[in-house]
Amino acid sequence: MCETRGETWKRMGEFVERRLAATGVPGASVGVLHEDEMRTTGFGVTNADHPLPVTDGTLHQIGSITKTFTGTLAMRLVEQGALDLDAPIRSYLPDFAVADSEATAHATIRHLLTHTGGWVGDVFDDTGDGEDALEIYVARMGRLEQLAPTGTVWSYNNAGFAVLGRIIEVVTGRPFAEVLREMLLEPLGLGETYLDPDPVITRRFAVGHLVTPAGAQVIPVWILPGYVRPMGGVICSVKDLLRYARFHLGNGATEAGDRLLAQESLAQMQAPQVTVWGKAHWGLPWSVDETTAVRQVSHGGGTVGQTTLLTLVPERRFAIAVLTNADQGSVLARDVTEWAIQAYLGVETERPAPIDSTTEELAAFVGRYSRPFADLELGMLGSRLIGQVTVKQPFPTPDSPLPPPSPPFSLARCEADRLLALDGPYADSTAEVIRRSDGSIGWIRVSGRIHAVKR
């Protein structure tokens, strides 16, 4: 006898409760959209020190899922003729510059949306909360070094979305937050979605936590700098996030029936634009995963102690959103998403697994790989490949203390040029080895960021 959706939803809630206990995450908002049926709820508490129950109306920082909002706004401007995806950035921002002259001259809006600009993308200089925050941020990018030629290697780039946000300000003549609200949030009826903290503090909202052996500790940082708005500034409820997902699963019209985007533009956003690895691609600016029986379109997000994941399965008109309030929330979000896709759609997710490797095959990866934010060192301990990450720049503020180097962790190959962390803080994560045209290793991509080989 087939299980009803209500029964599946109940079982999923029980699974979420178990994973909250196992991961130490204090709270989460979870929602599922299946065809035209939406279910949402909350689990746990908003704040370990001042607890309130998490509900489906609790507001969370959704971090980089914001980039899909910015991308959707950009596509509206493309349809209106205000933007050209393949126009150089300098045609909109004549003073734009990074350290590399070729990237400065030839990088386009498409490179921004697909994370193929090639320059360093993790820059967290606070430029204030004024209407000039993005302008100042972009003006400071001239020092950013180039890690790979523009258009050649995918590497997650936050700074690129500050540039895109500034371009939107220039072509519209208005602050980014104002344009996003008028052109996207209001037409979609997203009344529980914000970019500024003032309306949030009168509502029930989640705070970030660090999960420790002694329990979840509140992180005393919540308000984000102004430059973050186009790359990670959206704050919303799980209900609003699923309403947003419903739009992206539709034909480009709002729930009121008004045309917001052409269906062709939505399809372009969800189509592979660049290959990340194998059957994993990047769209405009969604992640597009074709490794399972159904194509999954998704984006995750993380702020200071809040992690989120929104996943769409367009061919099945399905979406799942998981919003958590802890640094370990990414594990919970992944597990709940995989469980839901299997339970609702019958699709299994196969995770990477170690393959047999000789000592010589593993030793070929030994070396130091670097980017300004962090270094990755790989070495051999007997027949094992061992890694260690050293963070070199403070986060989230310039005066934050630097963390100590990570505990050493073991790695194995899971494909010929792909590594799998077996233990330690990076357990179950993968690293891609990217080679140059001559076959030599040029970069290793960790946490979505390329680290260039140091010779």
CSV table of C-alpha atoms in Angstrom, one decimal:
chain,number,residue,atom,x,y,z
A,1,MET,CA,0.0,0.0,0.0
A,2,CYS,CA,1.4,3.4,-1.0
A,3,GLU,CA,2.3,5.9,1.7
A,4,THR,CA,0.4,9.2,1.6
A,5,ARG,CA,2.2,12.5,1.4
A,6,GLY,CA,1.0,13.3,4.9
A,7,GLU,CA,2.5,10.1,6.2
A,8,THR,CA,5.8,10.8,4.4
A,9,TRP,CA,5.8,14.3,5.9
A,10,LYS,CA,5.3,12.9,9.4
A,11,ARG,CA,8.2,10.5,9.0
A,12,MET,CA,10.4,13.3,7.7
A,13,GLY,CA,9.7,15.3,10.8
A,14,GLU,CA,10.8,12.3,12.9
A,15,PHE,CA,14.0,12.1,10.9
A,16,VAL,CA,14.7,15.8,11.3
A,17,GLU,CA,14.3,15.5,15.1
A,18,ARG,CA,16.8,12.6,15.1
A,19,ARG,CA,19.3,14.5,13.0
A,20,LEU,CA,19.0,17.6,15.2
A,21,ALA,CA,19.9,15.5,18.2
A,22,ALA,CA,22.8,13.8,16.4
A,23,THR,CA,24.3,17.0,15.0
A,24,GLY,CA,23.7,19.3,18.0
A,25,VAL,CA,21.9,21.9,15.8
A,26,PRO,CA,19.6,23.9,18.0
A,27,GLY,CA,16.8,24.6,15.5
A,28,ALA,CA,15.6,24.3,11.9
A,29,SER,CA,12.8,25.4,9.7
A,30,VAL,CA,11.9,22.8,7.0
A,31,GLY,CA,9.5,22.8,4.1
A,32,VAL,CA,8.5,20.7,1.1
A,33,LEU,CA,6.7,21.8,-2.1
A,34,HIS,CA,5.4,18.8,-4.1
A,35,GLU,CA,3.5,19.8,-7.2
A,36,ASP,CA,0.9,22.3,-5.7
A,37,GLU,CA,1.1,21.1,-2.1
A,38,MET,CA,3.3,23.0,0.4
A,39,ARG,CA,4.1,21.8,3.9
A,40,THR,CA,6.3,23.8,6.4
A,41,THR,CA,7.2,23.5,10.0
A,42,GLY,CA,9.9,24.3,12.6
A,43,PHE,CA,12.0,22.3,15.0
A,44,GLY,CA,14.0,23.1,18.1
A,45,VAL,CA,14.8,26.6,19.3
A,46,THR,CA,15.8,29.9,17.8
A,47,ASN,CA,18.5,30.8,20.4
A,48,ALA,CA,20.2,28.5,22.9
A,49,ASP,CA,20.5,31.3,25.5
A,50,HIS,CA,17.0,32.8,25.0
A,51,PRO,CA,15.0,30.0,23.5
A,52,LEU,CA,11.8,30.3,21.5
A,53,PRO,CA,10.4,27.5,19.4
A,54,VAL,CA,11.3,27.6,15.8
A,55,THR,CA,8.2,27.9,13.6
A,56,ASP,CA,7.7,28.1,9.8
A,57,GLY,CA,7.5,31.9,10.3
A,58,THR,CA,10.9,32.2,12.0
A,59,LEU,CA,13.3,34.4,10.0
A,60,HIS,CA,16.6,33.0,9.0
A,61,GLN,CA,19.6,34.4,7.2
A,62,ILE,CA,19.7,32.3,4.0
A,63,GLY,CA,23.2,33.4,3.0
A,64,SER,CA,24.3,32.7,-0.5
A,65,ILE,CA,20.9,31.5,-1.7
A,66,THR,CA,20.6,35.2,-2.0
A,67,LYS,CA,22.7,34.9,-5.2
A,68,THR,CA,19.8,33.3,-7.0
A,69,PHE,CA,17.6,36.3,-6.1
A,70,THR,CA,20.3,38.6,-7.5
A,71,GLY,CA,20.6,36.4,-10.6
A,72,THR,CA,16.8,36.4,-11.1
A,73,LEU,CA,16.8,40.2,-10.8
A,74,ALA,CA,19.7,40.4,-13.3
A,75,MET,CA,17.6,38.3,-15.8
A,76,ARG,CA,14.7,40.7,-15.4
A,77,LEU,CA,17.1,43.5,-16.4
A,78,VAL,CA,18.4,41.4,-19.3
A,79,GLU,CA,14.9,41.0,-20.6
A,80,GLN,CA,14.3,44.7,-20.3
A,81,GLY,CA,17.4,45.4,-22.3
A,82,ALA,CA,19.3,47.1,-19.4
A,83,LEU,CA,21.9,44.3,-19.1
A,84,ASP,CA,23.8,42.0,-21.6
A,85,LEU,CA,25.2,38.8,-20.0
A,86,ASP,CA,28.2,38.8,-22.4
A,87,ALA,CA,29.0,42.5,-22.1
A,88,PRO,CA,32.3,43.3,-20.3
A,89,ILE,CA,31.9,44.5,-16.8
A,90,ARG,CA,33.7,47.7,-17.8
A,91,SER,CA,30.9,48.7,-20.1
A,92,TYR,CA,28.9,49.3,-17.0
A,93,LEU,CA,31.6,50.1,-14.5
A,94,PRO,CA,34.4,51.8,-16.4
A,95,ASP,CA,36.6,51.9,-13.3
A,96,PHE,CA,36.3,48.2,-12.4
A,97,ALA,CA,39.6,46.5,-11.9
A,98,VAL,CA,41.2,43.5,-10.4
A,99,ALA,CA,45.0,42.9,-10.3
A,100,ASP,CA,45.0,41.0,-13.7
A,101,SER,CA,44.7,43.3,-16.7
A,102,GLU,CA,43.1,40.6,-18.9
A,103,ALA,CA,40.5,39.8,-16.3
A,104,THR,CA,39.8,43.5,-15.8
A,105,ALA,CA,39.3,44.1,-19.5
A,106,HIS,CA,37.4,41.0,-20.5
A,107,ALA,CA,35.4,39.6,-17.6
A,108,THR,CA,31.6,39.7,-18.3
A,109,ILE,CA,28.4,39.5,-16.3
A,110,ARG,CA,28.1,35.8,-17.3
A,111,HIS,CA,31.5,35.2,-15.6
A,112,LEU,CA,30.1,36.8,-12.5
A,113,LEU,CA,27.0,34.6,-12.5
A,114,THR,CA,28.9,31.4,-13.2
A,115,HIS,CA,31.8,32.0,-10.8
A,116,THR,CA,34.4,31.9,-13.5
A,117,GLY,CA,36.0,35.3,-13.0
A,118,GLY,CA,39.1,33.6,-11.7
A,119,TRP,CA,40.1,36.2,-9.1
A,120,VAL,CA,40.1,35.8,-5.4
A,121,GLY,CA,36.5,35.9,-4.2
A,122,ASP,CA,36.5,35.8,-0.4
A,123,VAL,CA,36.9,39.4,0.6
A,124,PHE,CA,35.2,40.5,3.8
A,125,ASP,CA,36.2,44.2,4.2
A,126,ASP,CA,33.4,46.0,6.0
A,127,THR,CA,32.5,49.0,3.9
A,128,GLY,CA,29.7,50.2,6.1
A,129,ASP,CA,26.0,50.1,5.8
A,130,GLY,CA,25.4,53.2,3.7
A,131,GLU,CA,24.1,53.3,0.1
A,132,ASP,CA,27.8,53.5,-1.1
A,133,ALA,CA,28.8,50.2,0.6
A,134,LEU,CA,28.9,48.3,-2.7
A,135,GLU,CA,30.6,51.1,-4.6
A,136,ILE,CA,33.4,51.3,-2.0
A,137,TYR,CA,33.7,47.5,-1.9
A,138,VAL,CA,34.1,47.2,-5.7
A,139,ALA,CA,36.6,50.1,-5.8
A,140,ARG,CA,38.8,48.1,-3.4
A,141,MET,CA,38.9,45.0,-5.7
A,142,GLY,CA,41.9,46.3,-7.7
A,143,ARG,CA,44.3,44.4,-5.4
A,144,LEU,CA,42.6,41.0,-5.9
A,145,GLU,CA,45.0,38.5,-7.4
A,146,GLN,CA,44.1,36.2,-10.3
A,147,LEU,CA,44.2,32.5,-9.4
A,148,ALA,CA,43.1,31.2,-12.9
A,149,PRO,CA,42.4,32.8,-16.3
A,150,THR,CA,38.9,34.2,-16.6
A,151,GLY,CA,36.5,31.7,-18.0
A,152,THR,CA,38.6,28.6,-17.5
A,153,VAL,CA,38.1,27.2,-14.0
A,154,TRP,CA,35.0,27.3,-11.8
A,155,SER,CA,35.7,28.7,-8.3
A,156,TYR,CA,33.1,30.1,-6.0
A,157,ASN,CA,33.4,33.9,-5.9
A,158,ASN,CA,31.5,36.1,-3.5
A,159,ALA,CA,33.2,39.2,-4.7
A,160,GLY,CA,31.7,38.8,-8.1
A,161,PHE,CA,28.2,39.2,-6.8
A,162,ALA,CA,29.2,42.5,-5.2
A,163,VAL,CA,30.2,43.6,-8.7
A,164,LEU,CA,26.9,42.4,-10.1
A,165,GLY,CA,25.0,44.2,-7.3
A,166,ARG,CA,26.9,47.4,-8.1
A,167,ILE,CA,26.1,47.1,-11.8
A,168,ILE,CA,22.4,46.7,-11.0
A,169,GLU,CA,22.6,49.9,-8.9
A,170,VAL,CA,24.3,51.8,-11.8
A,171,VAL,CA,21.9,50.7,-14.5
A,172,THR,CA,18.8,51.4,-12.4
A,173,GLY,CA,20.1,54.5,-10.5
A,174,ARG,CA,18.9,53.1,-7.2
A,175,PRO,CA,20.2,51.2,-4.2
A,176,PHE,CA,20.4,47.4,-4.7
A,177,ALA,CA,18.0,46.6,-1.8
A,178,GLU,CA,15.4,49.0,-3.1
A,179,VAL,CA,15.6,47.5,-6.7
A,180,LEU,CA,15.4,43.9,-5.4
A,181,ARG,CA,12.3,44.7,-3.3
A,182,GLU,CA,10.5,46.5,-6.1
A,183,MET,CA,11.4,44.2,-9.0
A,184,LEU,CA,11.3,40.8,-7.3
A,185,LEU,CA,10.2,40.5,-3.7
A,186,GLU,CA,7.0,42.5,-4.0
A,187,PRO,CA,5.9,41.0,-7.3
A,188,LEU,CA,6.4,37.5,-5.8
A,189,GLY,CA,4.5,38.4,-2.7
A,190,LEU,CA,7.4,37.7,-0.4
A,191,GLY,CA,6.2,39.6,2.6
A,192,GLU,CA,8.4,37.7,5.1
A,193,THR,CA,11.7,38.5,3.2
A,194,TYR,CA,14.0,41.3,4.2
A,195,LEU,CA,17.5,42.7,3.5
A,196,ASP,CA,17.7,45.0,6.5
A,197,PRO,CA,17.7,44.1,10.2
A,198,ASP,CA,15.2,46.8,11.4
A,199,PRO,CA,12.0,44.9,10.5
A,200,VAL,CA,13.5,41.6,11.6
A,201,ILE,CA,14.2,42.5,15.3
A,202,THR,CA,10.5,42.8,15.9
A,203,ARG,CA,9.8,39.3,14.6
A,204,ARG,CA,10.9,35.8,15.7
A,205,PHE,CA,14.3,35.1,14.2
A,206,ALA,CA,17.1,32.6,14.4
A,207,VAL,CA,20.6,33.4,15.7
A,208,GLY,CA,23.8,31.6,14.7
A,209,HIS,CA,25.5,28.9,16.9
A,210,LEU,CA,28.8,27.2,17.1
A,211,VAL,CA,28.3,23.5,18.0
A,212,THR,CA,30.9,22.4,20.6
A,213,PRO,CA,31.4,19.3,22.7
A,214,ALA,CA,29.8,21.3,25.5
A,215,GLY,CA,26.7,22.2,23.4
A,216,ALA,CA,25.6,24.9,21.0
A,217,GLN,CA,27.1,28.3,21.8
A,218,VAL,CA,25.5,31.5,20.5
A,219,ILE,CA,27.7,33.5,18.1
A,220,PRO,CA,27.5,37.2,19.1
A,221,VAL,CA,27.5,38.4,15.5
A,222,TRP,CA,24.3,38.8,13.5
A,223,ILE,CA,24.1,42.0,11.5
A,224,LEU,CA,25.9,41.7,8.2
A,225,PRO,CA,27.8,44.5,6.4
A,226,GLY,CA,26.0,46.4,3.6
A,227,TYR,CA,28.1,44.9,0.8
A,228,VAL,CA,26.8,41.5,1.6
A,229,ARG,CA,23.3,42.3,0.3
A,230,PRO,CA,23.6,40.9,-3.3
A,231,MET,CA,25.8,37.9,-2.3
A,232,GLY,CA,24.2,36.8,1.0
A,233,GLY,CA,21.9,39.4,2.6
A,234,VAL,CA,18.4,37.9,2.3
A,235,ILE,CA,16.6,37.1,5.5
A,236,CYS,CA,13.3,35.1,5.2
A,237,SER,CA,11.0,32.4,6.5
A,238,VAL,CA,10.9,28.9,5.1
A,239,LYS,CA,7.4,29.7,3.8
A,240,ASP,CA,8.7,32.6,1.7
A,241,LEU,CA,11.6,30.6,0.5
A,242,LEU,CA,9.3,27.9,-0.9
A,243,ARG,CA,7.1,30.6,-2.5
A,244,TYR,CA,10.2,31.7,-4.2
A,245,ALA,CA,11.0,28.1,-5.2
A,246,ARG,CA,7.5,27.7,-6.6
A,247,PHE,CA,8.2,30.6,-9.0
A,248,HIS,CA,11.4,29.0,-10.2
A,249,LEU,CA,9.5,25.7,-10.8
A,250,GLY,CA,6.8,27.6,-12.8
A,251,ASN,CA,6.6,29.3,-16.2
A,252,GLY,CA,7.8,32.8,-15.2
A,253,ALA,CA,4.5,34.2,-13.9
A,254,THR,CA,3.7,35.2,-10.4
A,255,GLU,CA,1.0,33.6,-8.3
A,256,ALA,CA,-1.2,36.6,-9.3
A,257,GLY,CA,-0.7,35.7,-12.9
A,258,ASP,CA,1.6,38.6,-13.9
A,259,ARG,CA,4.5,37.8,-16.2
A,260,LEU,CA,7.8,38.4,-14.3
A,261,LEU,CA,10.2,36.4,-16.5
A,262,ALA,CA,10.0,34.5,-19.8
A,263,GLN,CA,10.0,30.8,-19.3
A,264,GLU,CA,13.1,30.7,-21.5
A,265,SER,CA,14.9,32.9,-19.1
A,266,LEU,CA,14.1,30.5,-16.2
A,267,ALA,CA,15.2,27.6,-18.2
A,268,GLN,CA,18.5,29.3,-19.0
A,269,MET,CA,19.1,30.0,-15.3
A,270,GLN,CA,18.7,26.2,-14.6
A,271,ALA,CA,20.7,24.9,-17.6
A,272,PRO,CA,24.4,24.0,-17.3
A,273,GLN,CA,26.6,26.9,-18.2
A,274,VAL,CA,30.0,25.6,-17.0
A,275,THR,CA,31.0,22.1,-15.8
A,276,VAL,CA,32.3,22.0,-12.2
A,277,TRP,CA,33.1,18.2,-12.1
A,278,GLY,CA,31.7,15.3,-14.1
A,279,LYS,CA,27.9,15.7,-14.2
A,280,ALA,CA,27.9,18.6,-11.7
A,281,HIS,CA,27.5,22.0,-13.4
A,282,TRP,CA,26.7,25.6,-12.7
A,283,GLY,CA,23.9,27.7,-14.2
A,284,LEU,CA,22.9,31.3,-13.7
A,285,PRO,CA,23.6,31.1,-10.8
A,286,TRP,CA,22.1,27.8,-9.7
A,287,SER,CA,24.1,24.6,-9.0
A,288,VAL,CA,22.9,22.0,-11.6
A,289,ASP,CA,23.4,18.4,-10.6
A,290,GLU,CA,22.9,15.6,-13.1
A,291,THR,CA,24.5,12.8,-11.1
A,292,THR,CA,21.2,11.3,-10.0
A,293,ALA,CA,18.2,10.0,-11.8
A,294,VAL,CA,16.6,13.4,-11.7
A,295,ARG,CA,18.2,16.8,-12.4
A,296,GLN,CA,18.6,18.8,-9.2
A,297,VAL,CA,18.9,22.6,-9.2
A,298,SER,CA,20.1,24.0,-5.8
A,299,HIS,CA,21.9,26.6,-3.9
A,300,GLY,CA,23.2,26.5,-0.3
A,301,GLY,CA,24.0,29.4,2.0
A,302,GLY,CA,26.0,30.2,5.1
A,303,THR,CA,26.4,33.2,7.3
A,304,VAL,CA,27.9,33.3,10.8
A,305,GLY,CA,26.5,30.2,12.3
A,306,GLN,CA,23.5,29.9,10.0
A,307,THR,CA,23.4,27.4,7.1
A,308,THR,CA,20.7,26.7,4.6
A,309,LEU,CA,19.9,24.6,1.5
A,310,LEU,CA,17.2,25.0,-1.2
A,311,THR,CA,16.9,22.2,-3.7
A,312,LEU,CA,14.5,22.0,-6.7
A,313,VAL,CA,13.7,19.0,-8.9
A,314,PRO,CA,12.1,20.8,-11.8
A,315,GLU,CA,10.9,17.8,-13.7
A,316,ARG,CA,8.9,16.6,-10.7
A,317,ARG,CA,7.8,20.0,-9.5
A,318,PHE,CA,9.4,19.3,-6.1
A,319,ALA,CA,11.4,21.5,-3.8
A,320,ILE,CA,12.8,21.2,-0.3
A,321,ALA,CA,14.1,24.0,1.9
A,322,VAL,CA,16.2,23.4,5.1
A,323,LEU,CA,17.1,26.5,7.2
A,324,THR,CA,19.3,25.9,10.3
A,325,ASN,CA,20.9,28.0,13.0
A,326,ALA,CA,24.3,26.3,13.5
A,327,ASP,CA,27.6,25.8,11.8
A,328,GLN,CA,26.9,22.1,11.6
A,329,GLY,CA,23.6,22.8,9.9
A,330,SER,CA,25.1,21.9,6.5
A,331,VAL,CA,25.3,18.2,7.5
A,332,LEU,CA,21.7,18.3,8.7
A,333,ALA,CA,20.5,20.1,5.6
A,334,ARG,CA,22.2,17.6,3.3
A,335,ASP,CA,20.9,14.6,5.2
A,336,VAL,CA,17.3,15.9,5.3
A,337,THR,CA,17.4,16.8,1.6
A,338,GLU,CA,18.6,13.4,0.5
A,339,TRP,CA,16.1,11.7,2.7
A,340,ALA,CA,13.2,13.7,1.3
A,341,ILE,CA,14.2,13.2,-2.3
A,342,GLN,CA,14.3,9.5,-1.7
A,343,ALA,CA,11.1,9.3,0.3
A,344,TYR,CA,9.0,11.6,-2.0
A,345,LEU,CA,10.5,10.9,-5.4
A,346,GLY,CA,12.2,7.4,-5.0
A,347,VAL,CA,15.6,8.8,-6.0
A,348,GLU,CA,18.7,7.6,-4.2
A,349,THR,CA,21.7,9.9,-3.8
A,350,GLU,CA,25.0,8.0,-4.1
A,351,ARG,CA,27.8,9.7,-2.1
A,352,PRO,CA,31.5,9.4,-3.1
A,353,ALA,CA,33.3,6.4,-1.9
A,354,PRO,CA,37.0,5.6,-1.6
A,355,ILE,CA,38.7,3.6,-4.4
A,356,ASP,CA,41.8,1.5,-4.2
A,357,SER,CA,45.0,3.5,-4.7
A,358,THR,CA,48.7,2.8,-4.6
A,359,THR,CA,51.1,4.8,-2.5
A,360,GLU,CA,52.5,6.3,-5.7
A,361,GLU,CA,49.1,7.4,-6.9
A,362,LEU,CA,48.4,9.2,-3.6
A,363,ALA,CA,51.9,10.7,-3.4
A,364,ALA,CA,51.4,12.4,-6.7
A,365,PHE,CA,49.1,14.9,-5.0
A,366,VAL,CA,51.6,15.9,-2.3
A,367,GLY,CA,52.3,19.6,-2.2
A,368,ARG,CA,51.2,23.0,-1.0
A,369,TYR,CA,48.1,24.7,-2.5
A,370,SER,CA,47.4,28.3,-1.7
A,371,ARG,CA,44.9,31.1,-1.9
A,372,PRO,CA,45.0,34.3,0.2
A,373,PHE,CA,42.3,33.1,2.6
A,374,ALA,CA,43.8,29.6,3.3
A,375,ASP,CA,46.5,27.1,2.5
A,376,LEU,CA,46.0,23.3,1.9
A,377,GLU,CA,49.0,21.1,2.6
A,378,LEU,CA,49.1,17.5,1.4
A,379,GLY,CA,51.7,15.0,2.6
A,380,MET,CA,52.3,11.3,3.1
A,381,LEU,CA,52.3,9.5,6.4
A,382,GLY,CA,53.4,6.0,5.5
A,383,SER,CA,51.0,4.9,2.8
A,384,ARG,CA,48.3,7.5,3.8
A,385,LEU,CA,47.6,10.9,2.2
A,386,ILE,CA,47.2,13.5,4.9
A,387,GLY,CA,45.8,17.0,4.6
A,388,GLN,CA,45.8,20.1,6.8
A,389,VAL,CA,44.1,23.5,6.2
A,390,THR,CA,45.6,26.7,7.6
A,391,VAL,CA,43.3,29.8,7.5
A,392,LYS,CA,45.3,33.0,6.9
A,393,GLN,CA,42.7,35.7,7.0
A,394,PRO,CA,40.3,36.5,9.9
A,395,PHE,CA,36.5,36.0,9.5
A,396,PRO,CA,33.9,37.4,9.9
A,397,THR,CA,35.6,40.7,10.8
A,398,PRO,CA,39.2,41.9,10.3
A,399,ASP,CA,39.8,41.8,14.0
A,400,SER,CA,38.5,38.2,14.5
A,401,PRO,CA,41.1,35.8,15.9
A,402,LEU,CA,42.6,33.4,13.4
A,403,PRO,CA,41.7,29.8,14.1
A,404,PRO,CA,44.5,27.3,14.6
A,405,PRO,CA,45.4,25.0,11.7
A,406,SER,CA,42.9,22.2,11.2
A,407,PRO,CA,43.7,18.8,12.8
A,408,PRO,CA,45.3,16.6,10.1
A,409,PHE,CA,42.9,14.5,8.2
A,410,SER,CA,43.2,11.5,5.9
A,411,LEU,CA,42.2,11.5,2.3
A,412,ALA,CA,41.6,8.8,-0.4
A,413,ARG,CA,40.8,9.0,-4.0
A,414,CYS,CA,37.2,8.6,-5.0
A,415,GLU,CA,37.9,9.1,-8.7
A,416,ALA,CA,41.2,9.4,-10.6
A,417,ASP,CA,41.6,13.1,-9.8
A,418,ARG,CA,39.1,13.6,-7.0
A,419,LEU,CA,39.9,13.2,-3.3
A,420,LEU,CA,37.6,12.3,-0.4
A,421,ALA,CA,38.3,13.4,3.2
A,422,LEU,CA,37.8,10.3,5.4
A,423,ASP,CA,37.9,11.9,8.9
A,424,GLY,CA,38.4,15.1,10.8
A,425,PRO,CA,36.7,18.5,10.2
A,426,TYR,CA,36.3,17.9,6.5
A,427,ALA,CA,35.0,14.3,6.7
A,428,ASP,CA,32.9,13.3,3.7
A,429,SER,CA,33.8,16.4,1.7
A,430,THR,CA,35.6,16.2,-1.7
A,431,ALA,CA,38.4,18.1,-3.3
A,432,GLU,CA,38.9,18.2,-7.1
A,433,VAL,CA,42.3,18.1,-8.7
A,434,ILE,CA,42.4,20.4,-11.7
A,435,ARG,CA,45.1,20.0,-14.3
A,436,ARG,CA,46.7,22.3,-16.8
A,437,SER,CA,46.8,21.6,-20.5
A,438,ASP,CA,50.2,19.9,-20.0
A,439,GLY,CA,48.8,17.4,-17.5
A,440,SER,CA,50.4,19.0,-14.5
A,441,ILE,CA,48.3,19.9,-11.4
A,442,GLY,CA,47.4,23.5,-11.5
A,443,TRP,CA,44.9,23.8,-8.6
A,444,ILE,CA,43.0,21.8,-6.0
A,445,ARG,CA,39.5,22.9,-5.3
A,446,VAL,CA,38.4,22.7,-1.7
A,447,SER,CA,35.0,23.9,-0.4
A,448,GLY,CA,34.4,25.2,-3.9
A,449,ARG,CA,37.4,27.4,-4.0
A,450,ILE,CA,40.5,26.8,-6.1
A,451,HIS,CA,43.9,26.7,-4.3
A,452,ALA,CA,46.8,27.2,-6.8
A,453,VAL,CA,49.8,24.9,-6.6
A,454,LYS,CA,52.9,26.5,-5.0
A,455,ARG,CA,56.0,25.3,-6.8
